[in-house]
Short mmCIF file of C-alpha atoms and ligand atoms in Angstrom, two decimals:
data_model
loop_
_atom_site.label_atom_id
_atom_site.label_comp_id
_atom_site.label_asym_id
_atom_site.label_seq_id
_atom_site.Cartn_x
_atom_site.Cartn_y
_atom_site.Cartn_z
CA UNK H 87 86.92 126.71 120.34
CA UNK H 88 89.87 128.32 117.84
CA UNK H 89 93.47 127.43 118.31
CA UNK H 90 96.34 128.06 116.44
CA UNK H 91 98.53 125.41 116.42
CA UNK H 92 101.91 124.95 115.12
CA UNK H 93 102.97 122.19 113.55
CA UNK H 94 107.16 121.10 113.16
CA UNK H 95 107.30 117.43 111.41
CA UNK H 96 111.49 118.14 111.26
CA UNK H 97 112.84 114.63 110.07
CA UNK H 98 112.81 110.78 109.40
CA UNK H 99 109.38 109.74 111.05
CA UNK H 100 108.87 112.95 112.53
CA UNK H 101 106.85 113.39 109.30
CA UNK H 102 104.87 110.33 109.26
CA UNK H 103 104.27 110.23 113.07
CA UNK H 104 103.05 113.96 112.86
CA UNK H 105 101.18 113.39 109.85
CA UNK H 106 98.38 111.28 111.16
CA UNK H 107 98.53 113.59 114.61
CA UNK H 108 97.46 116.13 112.68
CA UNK H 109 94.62 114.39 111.04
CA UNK H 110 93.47 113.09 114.23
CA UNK H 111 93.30 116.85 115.42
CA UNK H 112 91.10 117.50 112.01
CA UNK H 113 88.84 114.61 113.05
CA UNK H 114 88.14 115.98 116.48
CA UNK H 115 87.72 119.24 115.23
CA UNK H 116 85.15 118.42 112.81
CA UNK H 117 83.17 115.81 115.23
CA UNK H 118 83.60 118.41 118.25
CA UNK H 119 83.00 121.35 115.95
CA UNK H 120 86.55 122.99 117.03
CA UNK H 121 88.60 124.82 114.55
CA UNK H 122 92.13 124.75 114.43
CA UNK H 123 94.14 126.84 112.55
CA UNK H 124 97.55 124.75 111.50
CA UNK H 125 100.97 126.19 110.07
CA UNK H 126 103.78 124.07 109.51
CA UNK H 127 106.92 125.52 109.82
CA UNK H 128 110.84 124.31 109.51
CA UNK H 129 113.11 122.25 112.57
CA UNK H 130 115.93 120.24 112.58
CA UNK H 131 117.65 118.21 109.68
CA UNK H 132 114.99 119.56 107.04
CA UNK H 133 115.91 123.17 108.39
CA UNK H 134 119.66 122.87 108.31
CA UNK H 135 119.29 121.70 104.48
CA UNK H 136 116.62 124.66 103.32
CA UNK H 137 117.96 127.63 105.95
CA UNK H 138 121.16 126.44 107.49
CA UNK H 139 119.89 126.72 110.51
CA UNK H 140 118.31 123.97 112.61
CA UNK H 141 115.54 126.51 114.52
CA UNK H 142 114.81 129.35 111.64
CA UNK H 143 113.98 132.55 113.48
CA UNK H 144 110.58 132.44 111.70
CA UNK H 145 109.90 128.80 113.25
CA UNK H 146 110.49 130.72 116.66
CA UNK H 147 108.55 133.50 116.04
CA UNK H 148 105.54 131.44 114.59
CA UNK H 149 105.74 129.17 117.45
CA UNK H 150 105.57 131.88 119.91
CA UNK H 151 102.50 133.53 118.22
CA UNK H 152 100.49 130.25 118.13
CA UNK H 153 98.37 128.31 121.31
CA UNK H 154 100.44 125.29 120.89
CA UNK H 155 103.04 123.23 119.07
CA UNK H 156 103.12 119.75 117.87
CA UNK H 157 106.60 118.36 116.89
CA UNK H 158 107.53 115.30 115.28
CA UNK H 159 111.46 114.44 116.37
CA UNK H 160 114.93 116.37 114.86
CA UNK H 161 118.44 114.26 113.90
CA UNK H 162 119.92 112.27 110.99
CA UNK H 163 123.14 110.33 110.46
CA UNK H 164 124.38 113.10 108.21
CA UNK H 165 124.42 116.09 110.88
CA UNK H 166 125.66 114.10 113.47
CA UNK H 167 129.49 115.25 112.96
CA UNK H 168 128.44 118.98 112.70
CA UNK H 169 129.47 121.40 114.68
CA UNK H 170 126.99 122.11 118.16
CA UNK H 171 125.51 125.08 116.56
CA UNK H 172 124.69 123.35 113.50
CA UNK H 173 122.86 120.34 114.86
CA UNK H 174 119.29 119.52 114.21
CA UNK H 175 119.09 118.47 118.20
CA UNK H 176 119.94 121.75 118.71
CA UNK H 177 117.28 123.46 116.91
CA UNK H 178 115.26 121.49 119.37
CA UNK H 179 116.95 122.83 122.96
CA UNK H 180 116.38 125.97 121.36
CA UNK H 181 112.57 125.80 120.55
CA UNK H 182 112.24 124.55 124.10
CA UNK H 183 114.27 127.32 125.55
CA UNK H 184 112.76 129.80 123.53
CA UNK H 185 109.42 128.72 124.24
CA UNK H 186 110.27 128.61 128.04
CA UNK H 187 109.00 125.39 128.75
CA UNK H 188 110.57 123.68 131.72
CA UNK H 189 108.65 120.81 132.95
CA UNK H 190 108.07 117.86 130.50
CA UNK H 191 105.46 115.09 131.24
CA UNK H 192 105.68 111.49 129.96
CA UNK H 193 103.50 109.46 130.60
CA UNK H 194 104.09 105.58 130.34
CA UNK H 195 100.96 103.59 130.34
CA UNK H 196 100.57 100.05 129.12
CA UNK H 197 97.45 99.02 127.38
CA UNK H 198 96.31 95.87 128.55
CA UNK H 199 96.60 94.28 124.90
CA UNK H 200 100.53 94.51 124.66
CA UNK H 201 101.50 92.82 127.63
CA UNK H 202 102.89 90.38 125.33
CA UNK H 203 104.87 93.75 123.62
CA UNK H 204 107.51 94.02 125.90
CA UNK H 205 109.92 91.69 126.14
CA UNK H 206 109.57 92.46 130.03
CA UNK H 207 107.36 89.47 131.53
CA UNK H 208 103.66 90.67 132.12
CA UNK H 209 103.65 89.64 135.59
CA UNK H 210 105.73 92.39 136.27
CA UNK H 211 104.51 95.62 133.51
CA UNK H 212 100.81 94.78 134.09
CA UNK H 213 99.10 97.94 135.30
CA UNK H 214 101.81 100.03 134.74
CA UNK H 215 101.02 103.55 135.03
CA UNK H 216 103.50 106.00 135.88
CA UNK H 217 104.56 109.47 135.04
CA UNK H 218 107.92 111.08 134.92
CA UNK H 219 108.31 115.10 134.92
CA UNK H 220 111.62 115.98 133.43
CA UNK H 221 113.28 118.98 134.20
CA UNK H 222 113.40 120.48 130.45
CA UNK H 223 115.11 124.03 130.57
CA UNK H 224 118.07 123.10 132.90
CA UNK H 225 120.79 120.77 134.00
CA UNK H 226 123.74 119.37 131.69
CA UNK H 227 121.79 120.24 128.79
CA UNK H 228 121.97 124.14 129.51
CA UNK H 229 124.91 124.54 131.72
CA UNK H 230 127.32 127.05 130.75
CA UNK H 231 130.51 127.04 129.66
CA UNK H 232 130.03 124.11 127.27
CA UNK H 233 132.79 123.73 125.21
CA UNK H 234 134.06 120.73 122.58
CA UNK H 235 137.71 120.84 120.77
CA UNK H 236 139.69 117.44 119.94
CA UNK H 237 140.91 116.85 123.15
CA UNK H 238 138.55 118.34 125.41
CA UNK H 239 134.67 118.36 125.96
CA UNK H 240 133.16 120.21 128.69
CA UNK H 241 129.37 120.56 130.25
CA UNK H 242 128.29 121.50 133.42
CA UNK H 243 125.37 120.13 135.33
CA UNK H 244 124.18 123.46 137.70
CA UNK H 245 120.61 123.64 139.45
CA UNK H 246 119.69 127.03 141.41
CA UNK H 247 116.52 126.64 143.64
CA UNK H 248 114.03 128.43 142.00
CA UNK H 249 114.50 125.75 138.96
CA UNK H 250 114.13 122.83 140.90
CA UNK H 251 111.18 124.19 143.13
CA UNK H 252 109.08 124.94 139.73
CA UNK H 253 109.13 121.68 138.41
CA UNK H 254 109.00 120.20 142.19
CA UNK H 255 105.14 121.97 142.40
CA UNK H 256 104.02 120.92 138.57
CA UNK H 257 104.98 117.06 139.92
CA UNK H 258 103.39 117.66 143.23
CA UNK H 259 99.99 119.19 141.89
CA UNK H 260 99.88 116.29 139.11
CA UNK H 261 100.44 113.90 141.93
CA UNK H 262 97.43 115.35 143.83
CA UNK H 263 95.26 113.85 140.65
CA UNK H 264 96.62 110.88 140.97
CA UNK H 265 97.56 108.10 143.47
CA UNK H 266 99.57 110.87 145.56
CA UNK H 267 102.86 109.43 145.42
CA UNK H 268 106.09 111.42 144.44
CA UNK H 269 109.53 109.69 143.68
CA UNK H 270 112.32 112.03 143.33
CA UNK H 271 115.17 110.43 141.47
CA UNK H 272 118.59 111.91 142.12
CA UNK H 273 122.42 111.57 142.62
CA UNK H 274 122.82 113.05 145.53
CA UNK H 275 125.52 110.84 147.28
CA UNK H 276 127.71 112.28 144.25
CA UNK H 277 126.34 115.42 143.09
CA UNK H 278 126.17 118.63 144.66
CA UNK H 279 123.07 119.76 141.91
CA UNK H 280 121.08 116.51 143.31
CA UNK H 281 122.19 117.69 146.95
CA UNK H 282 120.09 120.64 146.42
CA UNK H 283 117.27 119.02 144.28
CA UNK H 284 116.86 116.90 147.31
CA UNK H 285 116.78 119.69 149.45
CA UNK H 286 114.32 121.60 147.54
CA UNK H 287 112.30 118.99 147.08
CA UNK H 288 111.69 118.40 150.54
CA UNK H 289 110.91 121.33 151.33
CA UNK H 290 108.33 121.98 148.50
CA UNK H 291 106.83 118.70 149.87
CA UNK H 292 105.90 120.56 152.97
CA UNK H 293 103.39 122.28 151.61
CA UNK H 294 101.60 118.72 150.06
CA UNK H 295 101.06 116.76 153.23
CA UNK H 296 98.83 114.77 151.82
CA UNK H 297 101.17 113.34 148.52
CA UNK H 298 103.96 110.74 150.05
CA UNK H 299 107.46 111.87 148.52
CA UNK H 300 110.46 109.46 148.53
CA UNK H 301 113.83 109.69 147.23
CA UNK H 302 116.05 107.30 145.30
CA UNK H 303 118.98 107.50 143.27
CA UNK H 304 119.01 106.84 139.85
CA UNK H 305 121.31 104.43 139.13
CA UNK H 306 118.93 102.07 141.58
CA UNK H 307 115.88 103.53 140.01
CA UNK H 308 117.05 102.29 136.32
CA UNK H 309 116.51 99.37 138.26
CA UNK H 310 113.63 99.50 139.92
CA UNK H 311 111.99 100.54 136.86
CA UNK H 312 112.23 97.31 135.31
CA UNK H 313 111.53 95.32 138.42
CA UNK H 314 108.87 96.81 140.02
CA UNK H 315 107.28 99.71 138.01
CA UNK H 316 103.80 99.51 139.29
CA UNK H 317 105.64 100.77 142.77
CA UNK H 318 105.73 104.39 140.99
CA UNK H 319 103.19 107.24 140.72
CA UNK H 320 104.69 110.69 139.68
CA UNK H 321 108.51 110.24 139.26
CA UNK H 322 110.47 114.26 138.90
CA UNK H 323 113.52 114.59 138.28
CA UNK H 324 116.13 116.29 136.62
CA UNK H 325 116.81 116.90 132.61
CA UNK H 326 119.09 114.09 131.71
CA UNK H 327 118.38 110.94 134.10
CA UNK H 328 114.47 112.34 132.80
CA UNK H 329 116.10 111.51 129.54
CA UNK H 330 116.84 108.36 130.09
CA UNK H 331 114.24 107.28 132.27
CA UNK H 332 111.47 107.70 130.22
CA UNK H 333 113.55 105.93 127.42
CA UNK H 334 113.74 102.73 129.56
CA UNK H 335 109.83 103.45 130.80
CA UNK H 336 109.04 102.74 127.17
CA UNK H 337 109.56 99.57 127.28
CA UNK H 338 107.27 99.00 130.39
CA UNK H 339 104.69 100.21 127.45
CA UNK H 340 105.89 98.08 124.54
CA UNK H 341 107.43 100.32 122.33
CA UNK H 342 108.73 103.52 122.46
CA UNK H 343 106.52 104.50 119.71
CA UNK H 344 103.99 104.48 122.44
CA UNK H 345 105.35 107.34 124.50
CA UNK H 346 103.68 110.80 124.42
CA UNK H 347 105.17 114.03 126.22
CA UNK H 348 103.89 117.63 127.05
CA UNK H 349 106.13 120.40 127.67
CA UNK H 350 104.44 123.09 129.87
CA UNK H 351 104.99 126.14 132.16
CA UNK H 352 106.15 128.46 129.17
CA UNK H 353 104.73 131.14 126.70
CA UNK H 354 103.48 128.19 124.20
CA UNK H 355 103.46 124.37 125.36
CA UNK H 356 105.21 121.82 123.52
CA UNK H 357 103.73 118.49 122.34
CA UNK H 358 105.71 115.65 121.10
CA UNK H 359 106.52 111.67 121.00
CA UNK H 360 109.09 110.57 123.67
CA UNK H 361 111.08 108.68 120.47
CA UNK H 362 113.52 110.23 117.86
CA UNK H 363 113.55 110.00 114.13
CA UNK H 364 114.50 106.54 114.27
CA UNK H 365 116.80 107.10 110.95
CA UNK H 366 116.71 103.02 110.79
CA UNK H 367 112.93 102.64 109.89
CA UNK H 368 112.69 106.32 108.43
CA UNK H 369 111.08 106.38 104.84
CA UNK H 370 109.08 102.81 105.27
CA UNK H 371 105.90 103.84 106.36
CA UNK H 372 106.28 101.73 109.35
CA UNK H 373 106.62 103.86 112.50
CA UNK H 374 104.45 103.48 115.17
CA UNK H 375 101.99 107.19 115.24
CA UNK H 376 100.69 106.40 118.69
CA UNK H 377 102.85 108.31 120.65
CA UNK H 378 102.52 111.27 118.51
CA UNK H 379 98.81 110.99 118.38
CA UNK H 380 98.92 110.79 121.97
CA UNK H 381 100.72 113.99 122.23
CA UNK H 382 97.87 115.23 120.01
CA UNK H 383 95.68 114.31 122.94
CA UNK H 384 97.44 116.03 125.70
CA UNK H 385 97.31 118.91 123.39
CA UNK H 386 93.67 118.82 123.75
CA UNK H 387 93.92 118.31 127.50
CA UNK H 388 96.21 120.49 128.65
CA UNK H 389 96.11 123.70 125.98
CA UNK H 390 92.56 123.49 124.74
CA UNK H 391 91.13 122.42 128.01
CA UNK H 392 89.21 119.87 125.85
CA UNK H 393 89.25 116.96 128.34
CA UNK H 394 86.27 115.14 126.53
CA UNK H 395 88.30 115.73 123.33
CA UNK H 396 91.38 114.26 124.38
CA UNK H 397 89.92 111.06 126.19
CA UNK H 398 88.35 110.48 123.02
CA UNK H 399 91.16 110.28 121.16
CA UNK H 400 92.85 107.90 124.20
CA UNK H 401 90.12 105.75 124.08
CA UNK H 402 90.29 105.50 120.33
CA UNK H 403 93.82 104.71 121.11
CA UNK H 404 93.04 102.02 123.66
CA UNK H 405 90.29 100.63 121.05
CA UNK H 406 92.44 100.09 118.17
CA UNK H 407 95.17 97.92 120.43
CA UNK H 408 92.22 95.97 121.79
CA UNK H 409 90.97 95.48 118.41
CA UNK H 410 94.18 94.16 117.80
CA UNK H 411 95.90 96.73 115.61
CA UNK H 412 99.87 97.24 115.69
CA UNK H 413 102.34 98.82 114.14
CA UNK H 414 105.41 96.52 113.67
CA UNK H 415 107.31 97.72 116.61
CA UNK H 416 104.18 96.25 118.53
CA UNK H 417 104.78 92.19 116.96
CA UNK H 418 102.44 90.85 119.48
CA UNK H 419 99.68 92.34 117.76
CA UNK H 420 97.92 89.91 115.27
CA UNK H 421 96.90 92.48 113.02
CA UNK H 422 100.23 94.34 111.07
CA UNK H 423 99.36 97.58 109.93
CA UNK H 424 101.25 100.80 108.64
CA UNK H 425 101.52 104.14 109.99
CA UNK H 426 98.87 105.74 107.59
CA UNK H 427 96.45 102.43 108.20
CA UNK H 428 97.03 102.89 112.10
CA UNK H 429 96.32 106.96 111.99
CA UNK H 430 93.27 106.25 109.37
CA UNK H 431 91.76 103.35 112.23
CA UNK H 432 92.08 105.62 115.36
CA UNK H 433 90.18 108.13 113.41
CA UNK H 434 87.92 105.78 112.89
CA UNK H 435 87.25 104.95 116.07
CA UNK H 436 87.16 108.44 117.28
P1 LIG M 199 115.07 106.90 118.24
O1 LIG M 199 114.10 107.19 119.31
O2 LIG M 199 114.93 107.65 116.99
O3 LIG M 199 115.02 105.33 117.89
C1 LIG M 199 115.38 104.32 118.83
C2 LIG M 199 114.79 102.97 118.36
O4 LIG M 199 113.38 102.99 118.57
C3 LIG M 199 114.99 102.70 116.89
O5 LIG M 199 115.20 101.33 116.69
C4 LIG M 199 113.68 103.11 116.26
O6 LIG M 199 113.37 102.45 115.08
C5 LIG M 199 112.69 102.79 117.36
N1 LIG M 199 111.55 103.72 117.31
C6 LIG M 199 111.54 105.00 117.73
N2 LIG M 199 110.37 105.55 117.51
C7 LIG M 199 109.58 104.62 116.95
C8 LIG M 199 108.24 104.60 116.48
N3 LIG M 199 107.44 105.67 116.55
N4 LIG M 199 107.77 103.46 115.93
C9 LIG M 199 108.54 102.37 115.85
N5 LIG M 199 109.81 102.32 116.28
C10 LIG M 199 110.33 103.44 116.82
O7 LIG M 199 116.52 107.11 118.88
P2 LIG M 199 117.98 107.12 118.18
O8 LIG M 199 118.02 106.11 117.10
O9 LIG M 199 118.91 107.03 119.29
O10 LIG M 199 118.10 108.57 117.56
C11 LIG M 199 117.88 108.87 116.18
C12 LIG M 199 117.92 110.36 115.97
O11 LIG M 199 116.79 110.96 116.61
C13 LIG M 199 119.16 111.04 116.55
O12 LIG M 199 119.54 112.02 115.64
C14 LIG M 199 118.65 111.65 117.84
O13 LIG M 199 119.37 112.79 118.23
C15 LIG M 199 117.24 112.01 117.46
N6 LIG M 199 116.30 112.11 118.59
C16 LIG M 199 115.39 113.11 118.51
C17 LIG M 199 114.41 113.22 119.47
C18 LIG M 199 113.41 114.31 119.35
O14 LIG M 199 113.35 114.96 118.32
N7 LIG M 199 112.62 114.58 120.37
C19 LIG M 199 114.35 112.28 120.51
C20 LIG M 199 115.29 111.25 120.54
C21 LIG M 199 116.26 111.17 119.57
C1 LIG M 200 114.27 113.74 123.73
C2 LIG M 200 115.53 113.75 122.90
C3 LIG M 200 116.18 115.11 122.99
C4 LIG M 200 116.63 115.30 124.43
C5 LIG M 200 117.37 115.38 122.04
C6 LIG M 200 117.06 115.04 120.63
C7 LIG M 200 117.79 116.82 122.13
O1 LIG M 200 116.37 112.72 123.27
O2 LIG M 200 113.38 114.57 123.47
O3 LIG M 200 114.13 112.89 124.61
O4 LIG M 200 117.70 114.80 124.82
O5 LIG M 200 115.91 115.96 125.17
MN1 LIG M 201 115.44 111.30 124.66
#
């Protein structure tokens, strides 16, 4: 098959991380006989500095004329003080907005070999494998007026039904796939947004008798997350507790260099690691590619329709850690490598 994908590095490991995605793509293509047409085009940080803009209208445009888009992570000490319209995190709301994408999986899975990763005790991560869908295109991240002077700083967090009942169905129909077991994670004894995701919710849940839905809050589900996570199945919910959720699911994996995420129900889908540019190990050659490589493989799943494809590369993935391969993020692993080593071995293996 042809696909044109897109291909945003933006900054710190962004680069390195999407570097080795990319080459895993290549290897795939050329074992599967695929071709993929790449362009790499500007986000974020790297964007600001070139175009002075953190989401160049040709980035857009690009983006919305390819099959896909594979993005590394956007931000760096320096921008953090600039003004909202002039932040590289911006750049990225925008190129999800613009693409339309509103439900984003992340999957947290823990391979078997880094148990010993976490600094959670195994007894309680083994067989970990959960996934949360974030609500991407609404909540505090998009509600309007937003405003920021000295003394002030104002978001809204507004849901309308048809939002929440969207991303209620992609959980719902995932959830059919899988163990059939929904969690929605609100706050609805506080909030009158999560009083109508819960409401929405339950009614979308009508129509899937056979997946069991339950509610929680999240505040008890931060909890819960760390103390029993082998209790979950699909987990939705909505932009920011998503946020923060799947940062804290990371560690239920070992590192958040592990996490992969898929950003679908829009013109183009969205692929991209879970982590950020991680400004403290940018530049070493140490980040962990996994979860960008993983992202590669969704990409293959859910775009291409490539499902041999992409379990390839997972298995590749799940051969390397059993082989004993880590990044430094993953210490249990006897053997150290570097980001390039780590990319170069899972092509290997693929
Ligand atoms: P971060 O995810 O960049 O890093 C958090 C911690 O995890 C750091 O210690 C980092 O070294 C480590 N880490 C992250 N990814 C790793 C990997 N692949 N391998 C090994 N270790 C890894 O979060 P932060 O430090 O809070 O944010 C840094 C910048 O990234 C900020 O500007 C933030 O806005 C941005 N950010 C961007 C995205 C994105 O582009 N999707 C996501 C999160 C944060
Ligand atoms: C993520 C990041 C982004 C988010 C930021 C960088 C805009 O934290 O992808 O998880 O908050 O969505
Ligand atoms: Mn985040």
């Amino acid at each position: 098959m042809r696909a044109r994908i897109t291909i945003l590095p933006g900054d710190g490991i962004g680069v390195d991380v999407t570097r080795e995605a990319v080459a895993c793509l290549e290897t795939i293509a050329e074992k599967f006989g695929h071709e993929f047409d790449f362009k790499t085009q500007l986000i974020g940080g790297v964007a600001l500095d070139r175009l002075g803009v953190p989401l160049p209208d040709e980035t857009l445009e690009v983006c919305l004329s390819s099959d896909a888009v594979l993005l590394g992570a956007v931000g760096a000490p320096q921008y953090d003080n600039n003004p909202p319209k002039l932040k590289p995190e911006t750049g990225l709301l925008g190129l999800r907005a613009g693409l339309g994408v509103f439900a984003n999986l992340r999957p947290a899975f823990l391979h078997e070999p880094l148990v010993d990763a976490s600094p959670l005790k195994a007894e309680i991560i083994r067989g970990t494998d959960l996934l949360i869908v974030r609500e991407l295109a609404g909540g505090a991240y998009f509600g309007r007026p937003r405003e920021v002077t000295d003394e002030y700083g104002l978001n809204t967090m507004a849901y309308t039904a048809p939002e929440v009942e969207r991303v209620a169905r992609v959980a719902f129909e995932i959830a059919r796939g899988r163990r059939k077991k929904v969690t929605s994670i609100d706050k609805a004894n506080v909030l009158e947004s999560s009083q109508l995701w819960r409401k929405v919710v339950t009614r979308v849940a009508a129509d899937y008798p056979e997946i069991m839905l339950e509610h929680g809050y999240v505040d008890s589900c931060a909890m819960a997350l760390v103390m029993r996570p082998t209790s979950y199945d699909v987990i939705v919910t909505e932009n920011l507790f998503g946020d923060i959720l799947s940062d804290e699911a990371a560690v239920l994996t070992g590192s958040l260099g592990m996490l992969p995420s898929a950003s679908i129900g829009g013109k183009v889908d969205l692929y991209e690691p879970v982590h950020g540019s991680a400004p403290d190990i940018a530049g070493k050659g140490i980040a962990n590619p996994l979860g960008a490589i993983a992202s590669a493989a969704l990409l293959l799943r859910y775009t291409c329709k490539l499902e041999r494809e992409a379990k390839v590369l997972e298995d590749a993935i799940g051969k390397v850690l059993n082989e004993g391969y880590g990044t430094p993020d993953l210490k249990s692993q006897p053997k150290q490598i570097t980001t390039s080593e780590m990319g170069e071995i899972v092509r290997r293996y693929v």
